[in-house]
Short mmCIF file of C-alpha atoms in Angstrom, two decimals:
data_model
loop_
_atom_site.label_atom_id
_atom_site.label_comp_id
_atom_site.label_asym_id
_atom_site.label_seq_id
_atom_site.Cartn_x
_atom_site.Cartn_y
_atom_site.Cartn_z
CA MET A 1095 0.30 0.10 0.09
CA LEU A 1096 1.72 3.58 -1.24
CA HIS A 1097 1.24 6.74 2.00
CA ALA A 1098 0.72 10.57 1.29
CA THR A 1099 1.67 12.23 3.49
CA SER A 1100 1.14 16.19 2.05
CA HIS A 1101 -0.07 17.47 -1.36
CA CYS A 1102 1.54 20.34 -4.02
CA HIS A 1103 -0.18 22.01 -6.37
CA HIS A 1104 -0.19 21.23 -9.99
CA ASP A 1105 3.94 18.73 -9.61
CA SER A 1106 6.33 19.00 -12.22
CA ARG A 1107 7.42 15.42 -11.41
CA LEU A 1108 6.44 12.21 -13.92
CA PRO A 1109 4.29 10.20 -11.65
CA VAL A 1110 3.88 7.29 -10.55
CA GLY A 1111 -0.35 6.99 -11.14
CA THR A 1112 -3.69 9.23 -11.38
CA ILE A 1113 -6.80 9.69 -9.27
CA THR A 1114 -10.06 10.19 -10.79
CA LEU A 1115 -12.49 12.11 -8.30
CA ASP A 1116 -15.79 13.93 -8.40
CA HIS A 1117 -14.92 18.17 -7.03
CA ARG A 1118 -17.29 16.45 -3.86
CA GLY A 1119 -14.39 13.51 -3.75
CA ARG A 1120 -10.99 15.89 -3.83
CA HIS A 1121 -11.88 17.44 -1.11
CA LEU A 1122 -9.63 14.99 1.62
CA ARG A 1123 -8.10 14.08 4.52
CA ARG A 1124 -7.37 11.19 5.73
CA LYS A 1125 -8.52 7.81 3.03
CA ARG A 1126 -7.97 4.75 1.33
CA LEU A 1127 -8.17 5.12 -2.28
CA VAL A 1128 -7.53 2.83 -5.71
CA THR A 1129 -5.45 4.79 -8.43
CA ASP A 1130 -6.63 4.58 -11.51
CA GLN A 1131 -4.02 1.95 -12.04
CA GLY A 1132 -4.82 -0.59 -9.52
CA ASP A 1133 -2.93 0.91 -6.84
CA ILE A 1134 -4.38 1.28 -2.40
CA VAL A 1135 -3.31 4.72 -1.28
CA MET A 1136 -3.86 5.81 2.32
CA ILE A 1137 -4.18 9.76 2.28
CA ASP A 1138 -3.16 10.87 5.69
CA LEU A 1139 -2.48 15.16 5.42
CA PRO A 1140 -2.14 17.20 8.18
CA GLU A 1141 -5.77 18.83 7.96
CA ALA A 1142 -8.44 18.58 4.95
CA VAL A 1143 -7.73 19.83 1.49
CA LEU A 1144 -9.54 20.15 -1.78
CA LEU A 1145 -7.28 19.34 -4.74
CA ALA A 1146 -7.82 21.15 -8.00
CA SER A 1147 -7.42 18.66 -10.84
CA GLY A 1148 -3.56 18.76 -12.13
CA ASP A 1149 -2.72 18.97 -8.34
CA ALA A 1150 -0.24 16.05 -6.77
CA LEU A 1151 -0.36 13.66 -4.24
CA VAL A 1152 3.18 13.02 -2.30
CA LEU A 1153 3.70 9.86 -1.13
CA GLU A 1154 6.34 8.75 1.68
CA ASP A 1155 9.08 8.74 -0.59
CA GLY A 1156 8.64 11.75 -2.35
CA ARG A 1157 6.89 10.29 -5.94
CA THR A 1158 3.60 11.19 -7.18
CA ILE A 1159 0.23 10.97 -8.22
CA THR A 1160 -1.65 13.83 -9.61
CA ILE A 1161 -5.00 14.42 -9.10
CA LEU A 1162 -7.45 14.45 -11.99
CA ALA A 1163 -10.88 15.99 -12.32
CA SER A 1164 -13.86 13.44 -13.86
CA PRO A 1165 -16.78 14.21 -15.83
CA GLU A 1166 -19.92 15.42 -14.01
CA ALA A 1167 -23.13 16.40 -14.94
CA LEU A 1168 -24.08 20.62 -14.67
CA TYR A 1169 -25.49 23.01 -15.87
CA GLU A 1170 -23.99 25.23 -18.06
CA VAL A 1171 -24.98 28.60 -17.24
CA ARG A 1172 -25.40 31.98 -20.03
CA PRO A 1173 -26.05 35.12 -19.00
CA GLY A 1174 -29.65 36.04 -21.39
CA ARG A 1175 -30.38 39.45 -22.88
CA GLN A 1176 -32.21 40.65 -19.74
CA CYS A 1177 -29.64 39.18 -16.66
CA PRO A 1178 -26.22 39.88 -16.79
CA LEU A 1179 -23.32 37.26 -15.74
CA ALA A 1180 -23.30 38.90 -12.92
CA HIS A 1181 -26.90 39.16 -11.25
CA LEU A 1182 -26.93 35.15 -11.78
CA ALA A 1183 -23.62 34.56 -10.29
CA TRP A 1184 -25.11 36.75 -6.44
CA HIS A 1185 -28.65 34.74 -7.39
CA LEU A 1186 -26.14 31.00 -7.07
CA GLY A 1187 -23.94 32.21 -4.26
CA ASN A 1188 -27.01 33.77 -2.29
CA ARG A 1189 -27.42 29.92 -2.49
CA HIS A 1190 -24.45 28.93 -1.55
CA LEU A 1191 -24.27 26.77 -4.30
CA ALA A 1192 -20.39 25.57 -5.78
CA ALA A 1193 -19.95 27.49 -9.31
CA GLU A 1194 -17.44 26.91 -11.58
CA ILE A 1195 -17.36 30.95 -12.58
CA GLY A 1196 -15.58 31.76 -16.32
CA ALA A 1197 -15.95 35.32 -18.06
CA ASP A 1198 -19.10 34.39 -19.55
CA VAL A 1199 -20.48 30.99 -18.15
CA ILE A 1200 -20.97 29.99 -14.72
CA LEU A 1201 -20.96 25.91 -14.72
CA ILE A 1202 -22.75 24.48 -12.05
CA GLU A 1203 -24.71 21.85 -10.74
CA ARG A 1204 -28.09 19.99 -12.09
CA ASP A 1205 -30.90 20.37 -10.19
CA ARG A 1206 -33.84 21.69 -11.75
CA VAL A 1207 -35.63 23.93 -8.86
CA ILE A 1208 -32.50 26.27 -9.98
CA ARG A 1209 -32.42 25.88 -13.29
CA ALA A 1210 -36.48 27.17 -13.46
CA MET A 1211 -35.52 30.04 -11.66
CA LEU A 1212 -32.17 31.06 -14.24
CA GLU A 1213 -34.31 30.68 -16.57
CA GLY A 1214 -36.70 32.72 -15.22
CA LEU A 1215 -34.67 35.51 -15.05
CA GLY A 1216 -33.98 35.12 -18.33
CA ALA A 1217 -30.27 32.97 -18.03
CA GLU A 1218 -29.60 30.41 -21.08
CA VAL A 1219 -29.01 26.55 -19.46
CA ARG A 1220 -27.75 23.37 -20.90
CA GLU A 1221 -27.11 20.38 -19.99
CA VAL A 1222 -23.23 20.19 -20.51
CA VAL A 1223 -20.29 17.07 -18.33
CA ALA A 1224 -17.26 18.62 -17.76
CA ALA A 1225 -15.20 18.20 -15.73
CA PHE A 1226 -15.75 20.94 -12.66
CA GLN A 1227 -13.83 23.12 -10.51
CA PRO A 1228 -15.76 25.16 -7.99
CA VAL A 1229 -14.24 27.99 -7.19
CA HIS A 1230 -13.23 28.19 -2.94
CA GLY A 1231 -15.04 29.92 -1.03
CA ALA A 1232 -13.99 33.55 1.13
CA TYR A 1233 -13.44 30.85 4.11
CA HIS A 1234 -11.65 28.68 2.49
CA ALA A 1235 -8.14 27.58 3.35
CA HIS A 1236 -6.96 25.63 0.85
CA GLY A 1237 -4.04 24.51 2.67
CA HIS A 1238 -2.55 27.56 3.79
CA GLY A 1239 -3.12 28.05 7.19
CA HIS A 1240 -5.42 30.35 7.20
CA HIS A 1241 -7.57 31.23 9.80
CA HIS A 1242 -8.98 34.75 10.16
CA SER A 1243 -6.39 36.06 13.51
CA HIS A 1244 -5.74 39.42 12.00
CA GLY A 1245 -5.09 40.87 15.60
CA HIS A 1246 -8.12 42.97 14.80
CA GLY A 1247 -9.93 41.31 18.16
CA HIS A 1248 -12.07 38.86 15.99
CA GLU A 1249 -12.25 36.18 14.51
#
């Protein structure tokens, strides 16, 4: 069994394998997984992290395993004539929905109620299957140890 005890972002070393996971599966701390090549990996990270496609798990011997995003059933949301992208993003954020936001498109998980709301706002919504890398929330540390203590008397 392989053991991964750390991670890095977009490592350039040649990986010994890959693990393909959806966006929820890429939130890891301690878990036993099987690589796409069939090897068992015990992941034991110091803290929970949300890995992006292309990030790597670092094994005890320094070799790496690349994380890949699996295709997911999503909605591709584009602004309509009456509703700019920022307005759509606000409505999705107000509902705390995971969203991948591009310059002219938003990707979200499929939900028929949300689709009806977006179409009611004038958005163009179509079903797609694609890798999903939602924007991290404002309070997501992504492994850099930020704990919201700034010495201003609030945390």
